[in-house]
Coordinates of C-alpha atoms and ligand atoms in Angstrom, one line a residue:
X1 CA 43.5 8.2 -127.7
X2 CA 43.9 10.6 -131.4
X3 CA 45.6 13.1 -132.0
X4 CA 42.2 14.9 -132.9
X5 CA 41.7 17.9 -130.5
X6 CA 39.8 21.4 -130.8
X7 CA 42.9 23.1 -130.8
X8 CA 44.4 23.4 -133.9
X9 CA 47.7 24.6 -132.7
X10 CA 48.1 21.4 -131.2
X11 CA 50.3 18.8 -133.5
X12 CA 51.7 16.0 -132.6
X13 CA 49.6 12.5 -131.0
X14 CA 48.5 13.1 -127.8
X15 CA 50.0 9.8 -126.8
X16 CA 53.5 10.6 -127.9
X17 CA 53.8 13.9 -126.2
X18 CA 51.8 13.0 -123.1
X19 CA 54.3 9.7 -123.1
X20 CA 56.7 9.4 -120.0
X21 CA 60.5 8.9 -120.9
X22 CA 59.8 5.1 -119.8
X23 CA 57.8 4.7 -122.8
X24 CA 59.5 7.1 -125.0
X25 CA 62.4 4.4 -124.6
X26 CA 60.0 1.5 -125.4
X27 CA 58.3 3.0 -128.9
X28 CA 62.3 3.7 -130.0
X29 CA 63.4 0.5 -129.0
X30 CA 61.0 -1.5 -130.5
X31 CA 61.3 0.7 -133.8
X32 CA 58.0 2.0 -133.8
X33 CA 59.0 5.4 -134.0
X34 CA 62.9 6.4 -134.6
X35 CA 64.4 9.4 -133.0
X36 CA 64.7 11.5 -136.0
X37 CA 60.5 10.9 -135.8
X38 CA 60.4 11.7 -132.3
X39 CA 63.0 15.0 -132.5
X40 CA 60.3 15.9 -135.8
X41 CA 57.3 15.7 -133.7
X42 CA 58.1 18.0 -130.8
X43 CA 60.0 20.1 -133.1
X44 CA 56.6 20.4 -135.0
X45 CA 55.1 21.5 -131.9
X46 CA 57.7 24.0 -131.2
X47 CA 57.0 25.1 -134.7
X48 CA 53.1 25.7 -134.2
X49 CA 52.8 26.3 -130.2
X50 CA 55.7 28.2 -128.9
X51 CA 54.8 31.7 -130.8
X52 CA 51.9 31.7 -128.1
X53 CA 54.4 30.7 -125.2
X54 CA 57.8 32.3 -126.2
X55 CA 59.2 29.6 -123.8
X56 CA 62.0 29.1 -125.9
X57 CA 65.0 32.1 -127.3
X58 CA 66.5 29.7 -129.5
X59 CA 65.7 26.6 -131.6
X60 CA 68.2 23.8 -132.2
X61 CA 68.5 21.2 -134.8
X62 CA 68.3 18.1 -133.6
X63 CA 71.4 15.9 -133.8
X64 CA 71.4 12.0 -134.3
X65 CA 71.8 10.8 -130.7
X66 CA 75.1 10.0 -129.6
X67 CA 74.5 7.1 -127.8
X68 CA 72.0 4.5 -128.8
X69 CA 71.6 2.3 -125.8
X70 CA 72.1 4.7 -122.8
X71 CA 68.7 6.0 -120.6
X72 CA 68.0 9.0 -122.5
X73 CA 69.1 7.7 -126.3
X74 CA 66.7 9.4 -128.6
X75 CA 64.5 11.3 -125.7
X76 CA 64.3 15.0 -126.9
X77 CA 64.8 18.1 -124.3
X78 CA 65.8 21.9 -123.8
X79 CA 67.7 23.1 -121.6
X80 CA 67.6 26.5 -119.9
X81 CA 69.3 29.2 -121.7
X82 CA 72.0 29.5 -119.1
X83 CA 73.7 25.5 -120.2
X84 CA 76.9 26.2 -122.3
X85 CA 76.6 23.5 -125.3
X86 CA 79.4 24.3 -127.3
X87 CA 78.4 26.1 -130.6
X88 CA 74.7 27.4 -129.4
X89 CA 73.7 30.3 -128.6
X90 CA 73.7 30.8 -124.8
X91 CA 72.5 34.2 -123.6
X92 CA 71.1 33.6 -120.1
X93 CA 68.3 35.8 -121.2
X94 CA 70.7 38.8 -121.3
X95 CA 71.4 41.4 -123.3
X96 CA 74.8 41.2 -122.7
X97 CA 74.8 37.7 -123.9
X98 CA 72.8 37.5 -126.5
X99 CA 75.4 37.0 -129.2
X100 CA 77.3 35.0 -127.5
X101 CA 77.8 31.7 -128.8
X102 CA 79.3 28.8 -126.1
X103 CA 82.9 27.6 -127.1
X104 CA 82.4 24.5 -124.6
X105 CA 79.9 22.1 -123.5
X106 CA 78.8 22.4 -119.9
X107 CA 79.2 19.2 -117.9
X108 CA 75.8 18.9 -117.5
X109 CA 74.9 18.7 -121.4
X110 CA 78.4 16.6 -121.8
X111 CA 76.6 14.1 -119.6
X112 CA 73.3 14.5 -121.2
X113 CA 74.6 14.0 -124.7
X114 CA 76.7 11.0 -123.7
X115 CA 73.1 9.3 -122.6
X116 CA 71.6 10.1 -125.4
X117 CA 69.3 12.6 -125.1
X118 CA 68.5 15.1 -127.8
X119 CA 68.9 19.1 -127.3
X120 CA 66.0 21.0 -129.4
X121 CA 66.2 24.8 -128.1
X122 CA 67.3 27.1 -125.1
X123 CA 64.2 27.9 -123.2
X124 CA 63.9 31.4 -122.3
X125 CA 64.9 32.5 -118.2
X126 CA 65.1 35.9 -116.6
X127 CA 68.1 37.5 -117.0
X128 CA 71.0 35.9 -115.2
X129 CA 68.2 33.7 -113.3
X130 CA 67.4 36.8 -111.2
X131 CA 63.7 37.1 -111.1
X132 CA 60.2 35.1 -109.8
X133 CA 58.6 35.6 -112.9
X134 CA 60.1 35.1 -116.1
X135 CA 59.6 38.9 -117.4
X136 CA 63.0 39.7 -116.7
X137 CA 64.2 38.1 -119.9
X138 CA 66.0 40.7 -122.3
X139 CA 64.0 38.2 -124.7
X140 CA 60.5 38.8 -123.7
X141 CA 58.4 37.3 -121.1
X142 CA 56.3 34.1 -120.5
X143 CA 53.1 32.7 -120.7
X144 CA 51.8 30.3 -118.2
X145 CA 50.1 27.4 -120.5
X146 CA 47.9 27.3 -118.6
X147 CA 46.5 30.9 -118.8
X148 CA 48.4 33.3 -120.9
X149 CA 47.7 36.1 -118.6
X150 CA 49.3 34.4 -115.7
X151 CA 53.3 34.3 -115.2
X152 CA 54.9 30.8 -115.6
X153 CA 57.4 31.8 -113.0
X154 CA 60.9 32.3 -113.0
X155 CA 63.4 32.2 -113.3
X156 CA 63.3 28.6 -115.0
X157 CA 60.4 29.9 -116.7
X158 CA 60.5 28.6 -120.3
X159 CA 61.7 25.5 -119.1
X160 CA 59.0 24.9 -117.0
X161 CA 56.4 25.9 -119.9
X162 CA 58.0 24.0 -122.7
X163 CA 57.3 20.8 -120.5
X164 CA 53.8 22.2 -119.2
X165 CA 52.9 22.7 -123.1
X166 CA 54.4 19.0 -123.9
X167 CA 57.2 20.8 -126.0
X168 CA 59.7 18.4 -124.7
X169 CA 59.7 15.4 -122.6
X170 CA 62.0 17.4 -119.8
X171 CA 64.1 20.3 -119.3
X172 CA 67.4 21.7 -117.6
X173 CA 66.6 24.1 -114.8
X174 CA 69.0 26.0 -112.0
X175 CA 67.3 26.6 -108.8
X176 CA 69.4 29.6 -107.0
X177 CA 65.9 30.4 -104.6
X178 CA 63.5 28.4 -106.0
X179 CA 63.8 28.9 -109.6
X180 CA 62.9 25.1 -110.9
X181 CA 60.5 24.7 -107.7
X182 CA 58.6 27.5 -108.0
X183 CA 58.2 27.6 -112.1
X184 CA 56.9 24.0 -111.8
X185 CA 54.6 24.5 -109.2
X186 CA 53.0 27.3 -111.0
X187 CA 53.1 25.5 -114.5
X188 CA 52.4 21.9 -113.3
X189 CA 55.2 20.0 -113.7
X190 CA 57.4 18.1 -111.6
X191 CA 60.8 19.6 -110.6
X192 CA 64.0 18.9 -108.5
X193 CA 66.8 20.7 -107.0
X194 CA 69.2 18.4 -106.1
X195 CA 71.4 18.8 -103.1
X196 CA 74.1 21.4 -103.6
X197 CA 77.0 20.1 -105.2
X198 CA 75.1 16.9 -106.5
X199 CA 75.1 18.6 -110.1
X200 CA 78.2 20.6 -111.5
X201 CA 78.3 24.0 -112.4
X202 CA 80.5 24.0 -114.6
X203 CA 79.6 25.5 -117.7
X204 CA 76.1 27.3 -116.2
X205 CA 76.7 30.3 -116.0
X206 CA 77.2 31.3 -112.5
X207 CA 74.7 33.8 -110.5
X208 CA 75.5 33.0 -106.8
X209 CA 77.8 30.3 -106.8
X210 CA 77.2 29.1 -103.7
X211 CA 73.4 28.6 -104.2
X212 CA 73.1 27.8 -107.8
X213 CA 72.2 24.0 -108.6
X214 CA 71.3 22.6 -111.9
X215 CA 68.3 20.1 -111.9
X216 CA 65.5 18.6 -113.6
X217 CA 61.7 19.5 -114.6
X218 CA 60.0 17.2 -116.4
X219 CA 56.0 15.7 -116.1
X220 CA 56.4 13.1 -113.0
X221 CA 58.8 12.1 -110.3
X222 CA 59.8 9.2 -112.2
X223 CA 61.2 11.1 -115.3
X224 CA 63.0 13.5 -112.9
X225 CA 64.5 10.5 -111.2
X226 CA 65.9 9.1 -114.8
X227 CA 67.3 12.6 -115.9
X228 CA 68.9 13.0 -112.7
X229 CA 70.6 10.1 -112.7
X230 CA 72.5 11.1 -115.9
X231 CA 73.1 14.7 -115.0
X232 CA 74.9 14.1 -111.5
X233 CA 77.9 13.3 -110.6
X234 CA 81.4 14.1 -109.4
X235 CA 83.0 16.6 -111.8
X236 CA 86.6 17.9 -110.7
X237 CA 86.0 21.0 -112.5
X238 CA 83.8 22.6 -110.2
X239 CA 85.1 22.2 -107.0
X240 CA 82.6 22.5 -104.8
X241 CA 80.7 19.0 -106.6
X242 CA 80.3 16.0 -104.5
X243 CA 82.4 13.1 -104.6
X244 CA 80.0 10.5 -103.9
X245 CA 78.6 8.2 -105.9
X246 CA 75.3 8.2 -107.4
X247 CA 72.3 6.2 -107.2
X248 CA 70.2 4.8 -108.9
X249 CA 67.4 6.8 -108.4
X250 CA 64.5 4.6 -110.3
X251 CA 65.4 1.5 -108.1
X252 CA 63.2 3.0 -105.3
X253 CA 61.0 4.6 -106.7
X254 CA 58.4 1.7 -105.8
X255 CA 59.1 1.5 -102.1
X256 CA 56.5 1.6 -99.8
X257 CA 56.7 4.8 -97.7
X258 CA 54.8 3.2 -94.8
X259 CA 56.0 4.2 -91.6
X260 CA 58.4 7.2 -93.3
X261 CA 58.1 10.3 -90.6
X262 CA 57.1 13.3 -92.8
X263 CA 57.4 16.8 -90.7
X264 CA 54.9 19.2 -91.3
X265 CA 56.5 23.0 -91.2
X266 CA 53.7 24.9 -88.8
X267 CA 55.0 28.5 -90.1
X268 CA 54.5 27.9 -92.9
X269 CA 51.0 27.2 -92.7
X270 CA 50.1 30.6 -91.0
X271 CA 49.0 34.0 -92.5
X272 CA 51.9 34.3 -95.3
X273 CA 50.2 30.9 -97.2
X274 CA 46.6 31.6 -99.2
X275 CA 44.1 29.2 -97.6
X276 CA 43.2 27.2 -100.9
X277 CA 46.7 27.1 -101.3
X278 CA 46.6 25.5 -98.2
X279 CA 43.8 23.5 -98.9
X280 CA 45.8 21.6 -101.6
X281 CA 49.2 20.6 -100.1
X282 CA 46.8 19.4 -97.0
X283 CA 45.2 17.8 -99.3
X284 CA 48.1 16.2 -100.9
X285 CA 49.9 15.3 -97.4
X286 CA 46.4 13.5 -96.7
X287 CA 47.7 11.0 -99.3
X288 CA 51.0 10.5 -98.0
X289 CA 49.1 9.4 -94.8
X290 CA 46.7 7.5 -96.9
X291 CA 49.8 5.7 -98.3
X292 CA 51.2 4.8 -94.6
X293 CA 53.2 8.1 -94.1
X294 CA 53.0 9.1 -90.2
X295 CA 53.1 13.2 -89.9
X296 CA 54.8 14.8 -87.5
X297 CA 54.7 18.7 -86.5
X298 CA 58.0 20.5 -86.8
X299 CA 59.6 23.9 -86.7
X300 CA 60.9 25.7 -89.3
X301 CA 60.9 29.4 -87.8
X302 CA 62.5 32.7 -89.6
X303 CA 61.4 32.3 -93.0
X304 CA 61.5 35.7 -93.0
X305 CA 65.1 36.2 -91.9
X306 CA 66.2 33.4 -94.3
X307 CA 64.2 35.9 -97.4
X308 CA 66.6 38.9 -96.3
X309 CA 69.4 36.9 -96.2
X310 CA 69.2 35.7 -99.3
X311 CA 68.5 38.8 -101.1
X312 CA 71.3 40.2 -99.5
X313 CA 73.8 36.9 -100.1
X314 CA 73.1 36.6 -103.2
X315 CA 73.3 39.5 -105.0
X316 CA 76.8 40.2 -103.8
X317 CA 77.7 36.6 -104.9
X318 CA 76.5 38.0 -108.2
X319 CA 78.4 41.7 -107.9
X320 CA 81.4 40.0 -107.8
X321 CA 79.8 37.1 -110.5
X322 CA 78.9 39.6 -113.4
X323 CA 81.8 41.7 -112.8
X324 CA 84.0 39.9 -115.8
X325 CA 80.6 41.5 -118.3
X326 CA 82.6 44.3 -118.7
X327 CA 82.9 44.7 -123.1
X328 CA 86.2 43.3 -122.8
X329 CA 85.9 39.9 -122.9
X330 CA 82.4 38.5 -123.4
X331 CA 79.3 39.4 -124.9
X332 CA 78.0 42.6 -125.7
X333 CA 80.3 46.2 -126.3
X334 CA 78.9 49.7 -126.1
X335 CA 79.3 51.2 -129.5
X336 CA 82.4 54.0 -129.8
X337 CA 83.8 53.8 -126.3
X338 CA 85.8 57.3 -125.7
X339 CA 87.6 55.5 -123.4
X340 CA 88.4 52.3 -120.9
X341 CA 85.9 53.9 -118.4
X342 CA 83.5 55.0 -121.0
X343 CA 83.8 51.2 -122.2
X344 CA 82.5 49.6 -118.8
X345 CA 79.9 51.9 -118.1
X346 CA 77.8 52.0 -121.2
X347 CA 78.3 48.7 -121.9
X348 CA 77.3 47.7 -118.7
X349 CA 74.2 49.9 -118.4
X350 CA 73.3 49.3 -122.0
X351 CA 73.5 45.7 -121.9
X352 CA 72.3 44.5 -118.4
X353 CA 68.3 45.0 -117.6
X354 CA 66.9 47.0 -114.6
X355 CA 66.3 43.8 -112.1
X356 CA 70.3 42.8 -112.7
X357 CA 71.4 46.6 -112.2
X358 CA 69.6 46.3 -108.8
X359 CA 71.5 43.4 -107.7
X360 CA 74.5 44.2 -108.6
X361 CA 74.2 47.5 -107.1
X362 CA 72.5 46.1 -103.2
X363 CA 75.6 43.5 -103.6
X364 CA 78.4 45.9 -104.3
X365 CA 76.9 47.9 -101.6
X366 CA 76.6 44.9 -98.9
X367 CA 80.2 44.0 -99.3
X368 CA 81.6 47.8 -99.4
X369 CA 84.0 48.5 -96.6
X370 CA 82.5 49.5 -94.1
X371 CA 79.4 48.1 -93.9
X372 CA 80.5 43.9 -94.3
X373 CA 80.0 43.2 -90.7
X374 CA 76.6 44.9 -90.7
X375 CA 75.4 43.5 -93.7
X376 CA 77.3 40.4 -95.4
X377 CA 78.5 38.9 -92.1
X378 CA 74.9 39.5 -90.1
X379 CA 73.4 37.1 -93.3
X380 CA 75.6 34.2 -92.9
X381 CA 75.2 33.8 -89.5
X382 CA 71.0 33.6 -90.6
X383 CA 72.1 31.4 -93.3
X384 CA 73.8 29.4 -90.6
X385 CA 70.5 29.3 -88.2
X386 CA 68.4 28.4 -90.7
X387 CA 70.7 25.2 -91.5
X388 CA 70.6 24.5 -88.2
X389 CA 66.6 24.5 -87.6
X390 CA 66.5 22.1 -90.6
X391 CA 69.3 19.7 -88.9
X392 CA 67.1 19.9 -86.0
X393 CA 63.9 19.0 -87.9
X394 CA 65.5 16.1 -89.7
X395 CA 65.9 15.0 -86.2
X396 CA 62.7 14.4 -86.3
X397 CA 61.3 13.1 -89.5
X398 CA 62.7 11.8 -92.5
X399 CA 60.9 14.3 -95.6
X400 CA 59.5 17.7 -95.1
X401 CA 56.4 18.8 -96.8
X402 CA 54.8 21.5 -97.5
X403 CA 53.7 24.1 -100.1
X404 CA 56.0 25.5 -102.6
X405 CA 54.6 29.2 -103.0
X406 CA 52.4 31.0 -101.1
X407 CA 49.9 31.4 -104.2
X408 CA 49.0 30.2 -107.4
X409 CA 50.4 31.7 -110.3
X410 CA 49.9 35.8 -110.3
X411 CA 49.2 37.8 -113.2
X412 CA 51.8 39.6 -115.4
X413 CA 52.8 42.7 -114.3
X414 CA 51.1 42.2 -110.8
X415 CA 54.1 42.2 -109.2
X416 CA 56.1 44.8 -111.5
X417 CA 55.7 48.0 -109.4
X418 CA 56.9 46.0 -106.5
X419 CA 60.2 44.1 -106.0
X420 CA 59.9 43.1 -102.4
X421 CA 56.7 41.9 -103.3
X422 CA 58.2 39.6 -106.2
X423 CA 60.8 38.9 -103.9
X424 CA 58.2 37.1 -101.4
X425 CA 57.2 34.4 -103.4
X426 CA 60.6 32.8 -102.4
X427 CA 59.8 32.4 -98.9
X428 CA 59.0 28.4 -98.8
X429 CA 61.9 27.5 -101.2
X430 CA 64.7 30.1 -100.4
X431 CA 65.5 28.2 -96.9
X432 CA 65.9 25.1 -98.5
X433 CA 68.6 27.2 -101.1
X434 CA 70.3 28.5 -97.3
X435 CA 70.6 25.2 -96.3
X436 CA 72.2 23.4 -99.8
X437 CA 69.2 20.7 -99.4
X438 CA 67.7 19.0 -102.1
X439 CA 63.9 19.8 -102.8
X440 CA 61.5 18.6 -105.1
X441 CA 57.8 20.6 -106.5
X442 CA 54.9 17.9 -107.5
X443 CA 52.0 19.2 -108.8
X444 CA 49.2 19.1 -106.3
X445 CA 46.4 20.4 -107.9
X446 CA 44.8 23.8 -108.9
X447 CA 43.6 27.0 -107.1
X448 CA 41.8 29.0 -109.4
X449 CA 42.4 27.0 -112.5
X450 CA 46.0 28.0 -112.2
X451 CA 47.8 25.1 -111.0
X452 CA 50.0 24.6 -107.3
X453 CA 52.5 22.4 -106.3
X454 CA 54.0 20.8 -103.1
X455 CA 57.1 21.1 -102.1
X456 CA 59.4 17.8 -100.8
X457 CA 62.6 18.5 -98.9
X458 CA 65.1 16.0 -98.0
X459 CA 68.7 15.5 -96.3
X460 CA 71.5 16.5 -98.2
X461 CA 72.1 13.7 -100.8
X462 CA 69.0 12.4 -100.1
X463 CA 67.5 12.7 -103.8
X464 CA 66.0 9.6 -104.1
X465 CA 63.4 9.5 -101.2
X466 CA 62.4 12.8 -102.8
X467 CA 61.4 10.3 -105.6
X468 CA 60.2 7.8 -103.9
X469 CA 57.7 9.9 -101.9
X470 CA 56.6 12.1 -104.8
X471 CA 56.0 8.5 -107.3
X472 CA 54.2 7.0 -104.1
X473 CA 52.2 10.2 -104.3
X474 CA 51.4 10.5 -108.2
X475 CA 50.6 6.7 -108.4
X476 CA 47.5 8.0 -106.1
X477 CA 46.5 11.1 -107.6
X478 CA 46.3 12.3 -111.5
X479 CA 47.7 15.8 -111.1
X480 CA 50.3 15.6 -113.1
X481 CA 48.5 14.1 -115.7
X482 CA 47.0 16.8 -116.7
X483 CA 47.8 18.9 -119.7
X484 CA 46.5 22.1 -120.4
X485 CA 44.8 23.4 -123.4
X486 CA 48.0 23.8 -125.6
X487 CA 48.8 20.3 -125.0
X488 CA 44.9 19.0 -124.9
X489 CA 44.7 15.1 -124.6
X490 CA 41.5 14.4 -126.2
X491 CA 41.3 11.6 -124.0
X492 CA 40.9 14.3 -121.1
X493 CA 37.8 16.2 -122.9
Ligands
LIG501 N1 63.6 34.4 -107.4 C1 64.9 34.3 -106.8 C2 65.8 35.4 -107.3 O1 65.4 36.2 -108.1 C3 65.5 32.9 -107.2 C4 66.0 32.8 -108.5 C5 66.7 31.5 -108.8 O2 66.5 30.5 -108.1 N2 67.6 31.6 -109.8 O3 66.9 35.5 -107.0

């Protein structure tokens, strides 16, 4: 391999940046690069690629590591824009936040400093994680690195870019309804949601709290697996984490998965999927047999009723959520309020974007009096159902696969007009959200030159099949492997 390539905006050796985390951690310790090197070279790539991907809303300068022998010592990363880290700028794509400057460290980048690892920006998100496609960001939209006219998804958007476009070895994420499946499937990267609980939330600024989960993107199962292991964990400041303990998720990871029972959803291979979609994560579940897997048919009905319930659940999670933006105490003030009413209403409408006003207003509506029973209590007992037809499918198998979208990546703006539309691209991983289950996106291959991804769901805490099955799966096939043109590998030309 050189770092030679046609594209000059392309720094960096192709080898370094295309590097896994595995052998980020051999070239440090055997001194043949040194952190400060390593932070310098995908710095210099930030520098020269990201004014074409404005995956990132803010650039940090990299620290010494704090931690010289633990996994992630030296290994460079960004975290979504919605991680307190204690004197950044954290403005969850918002308006309202986009002063704001974190007084505290989230646990999650507590635990990822203590390992090691080195924050270089905040990657840019739709506005309080609400959206499919990354142009809800007060901060401008996304480009797909793929194809600039394509979204990247959302609403882990930049994150999933900044990996996609080898601007960082891996990336923080929160996955409410699919926000670090679905970006990685459409910019093809690897991604996990842990099970709920499995990551703390405190410090990530809350959306629907009883959905949101932080996890990983990063370029293969394997990386995921070592992140994850450092950003889990029992925290007792967010009480709904999980007291268990955690594994280690790269002991498996070699396993063989012969004889493992993988269910195959049949809805969701019907109508709602496009058939090259299709075509791929068949394709891709053809290897898992290839590799010993048996495949059994399951059912995984009202997909549809799941899709209502969430957009009814969580926007009032996040009424009641975004109700302390109100001028007072964070963020952004209207200027001259007459007075206390004046205050809340033009700093609200000034400083939240139109998607966040629709939430707010469909979730202060659901839970009015009056209309709870009909609306609020009619979506957890779907929520409920839905749980229960994945308890009843994991009667049956042991993984569930299937796609992770319906399509590839759409164009900016397709989708603008048309909420309910947006709001469809959900349907595969919102059940999974219902249920608190842990799901993973691989990248599968490409529809249209645009990239798609399959989606791995497990049993609650059970993360590290998820890795297992998906580094089974990319020791067959090179999908992941491949960069796009921002990130060209001569080696690949
Ligand atoms: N697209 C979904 C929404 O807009 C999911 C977002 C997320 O997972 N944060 O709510």
């Amino acid at each position: 391999m050189s770092s030679s390539n046609q594209h000059p905006a392309a720094t960096g050796d192709s080898a370094t940046i295309n590097a896994s985390i595995a052998e980020l951690r051999g070239l440090l310790a055997a001194g043949r690069i040194s952190p400060t090197e390593l932070a310098g070279t995908f710095a210099a790539r930030i520098e020269a690629v990201d004014p074409g991907l404005n995956s990132l809303i803010s650039r940090v300068e990299a620290a010494a590591p704090a931690s010289t022998d633990g996994p992630l010592a030296g290994i460079p990363y960004v975290h979504k824009d919605i991680f307190c880290a204690k004197g950044t700028r954290t403005t969850c794509g918002s308006r309202m936040l986009a002063d704001w400057v974190a007084p505290y460290d989230s646990t999650v980048h507590e635990r990822l400093t203590r390992s090691g690892a080195v924050l270089l920006g905040k990657a840019n998100m739709d506005e309080f994680a609400m959206g499919s496609s990354n142009e809800n960001s007060h901060f401008g939209a996304v480009a797909n690195p793929w194809d600039a006219k394509a979204v990247p998804g959302g609403s882990s958007g930049g994150s999933a870019a900044a990996v996609a476009a080898r601007l960082a070895p891996f990336a923080t994420g929160t996955d409410t309804g699919g926000s670090i499946r679905q970006p990685a499937a459409y910019c093809g990267v690897t991604g996990i949601k842990p099970t709920y609980g499995r990551v703390s939330r405190y410090g990530m600024i809350a959306y629907a709290s009883s959905f949101d989960q932080g996890g990983v993107i990063a370029k293969s199962a394997e990386d995921c697996a070592i992140v994850l292991g450092e950003m889990a964990g029992f925290d007792p400041r967010d009480s709904t984490s999980a007291d268990r303990e955690v594994p280690d998720y790269t002991a498996t990871l070699g396993e063989s998965i012969a004889g493992l029972r993988v269910g195959i959803p049949r809805q969701w291979f019907t109508d709602a999927l496009e058939p090259a979609v299709g075509d791929a994560v068949t394709a891709a579940i053809d290897e898992l047999r290839a590799a010993g897997a048996e495949t059994v048919e399951i059912d995984l009905p009202d997909a549809e009723i799941a899709l209502a319930a969430y957009y009814l659940l969580a926007p009032a999670e996040a009424s009641s959520n975004l109700s302390r933006f109100d001028g007072v105490r964070f963020g952004y003030r209207c200027e001259e309020p007459k007075d206390l009413q004046d205050l809340y209403e033009r700093t609200r409408s000034e400083g939240f974007g139109a998607e966040v006003k629709r939430r707010i207003l469909v979730g202060t509506y659901a839970l009015s009096a009056g209309y709870y029973d009909a609306f609020y209590r009619r979506a957890q007992k779907a929520r409920r159902l839905v749980s229960g037809h994945f308890d009843r499918a994991f009667g049956q198998c042991d993984v569930i696969a299937g796609p992770v979208t319906p399509s590839a990546a759409f164009d900016r703006g397709a989708h603008s007009a048309d909420p309910a539309k947006m709001y469809l691209e959900d349907i595969f991983t919102i059940p999974v959200n219902l249920a608190g289950l842990p799901g993973m996106s691989v990248p599968a291959g490409f529809v249209g030159g645009r990239p798609v991804g399959l989606q791995l769901i497990g049993r609650h805490f059970d993360e590290a099949r998820l890795f297992n099955v998906a580094h089974q799966y990319q020791q067959r096939v090179d999908w992941h492997r491949r960069t796009p043109p921002v990130a060209a590998d001569s080696s690949n030309h």
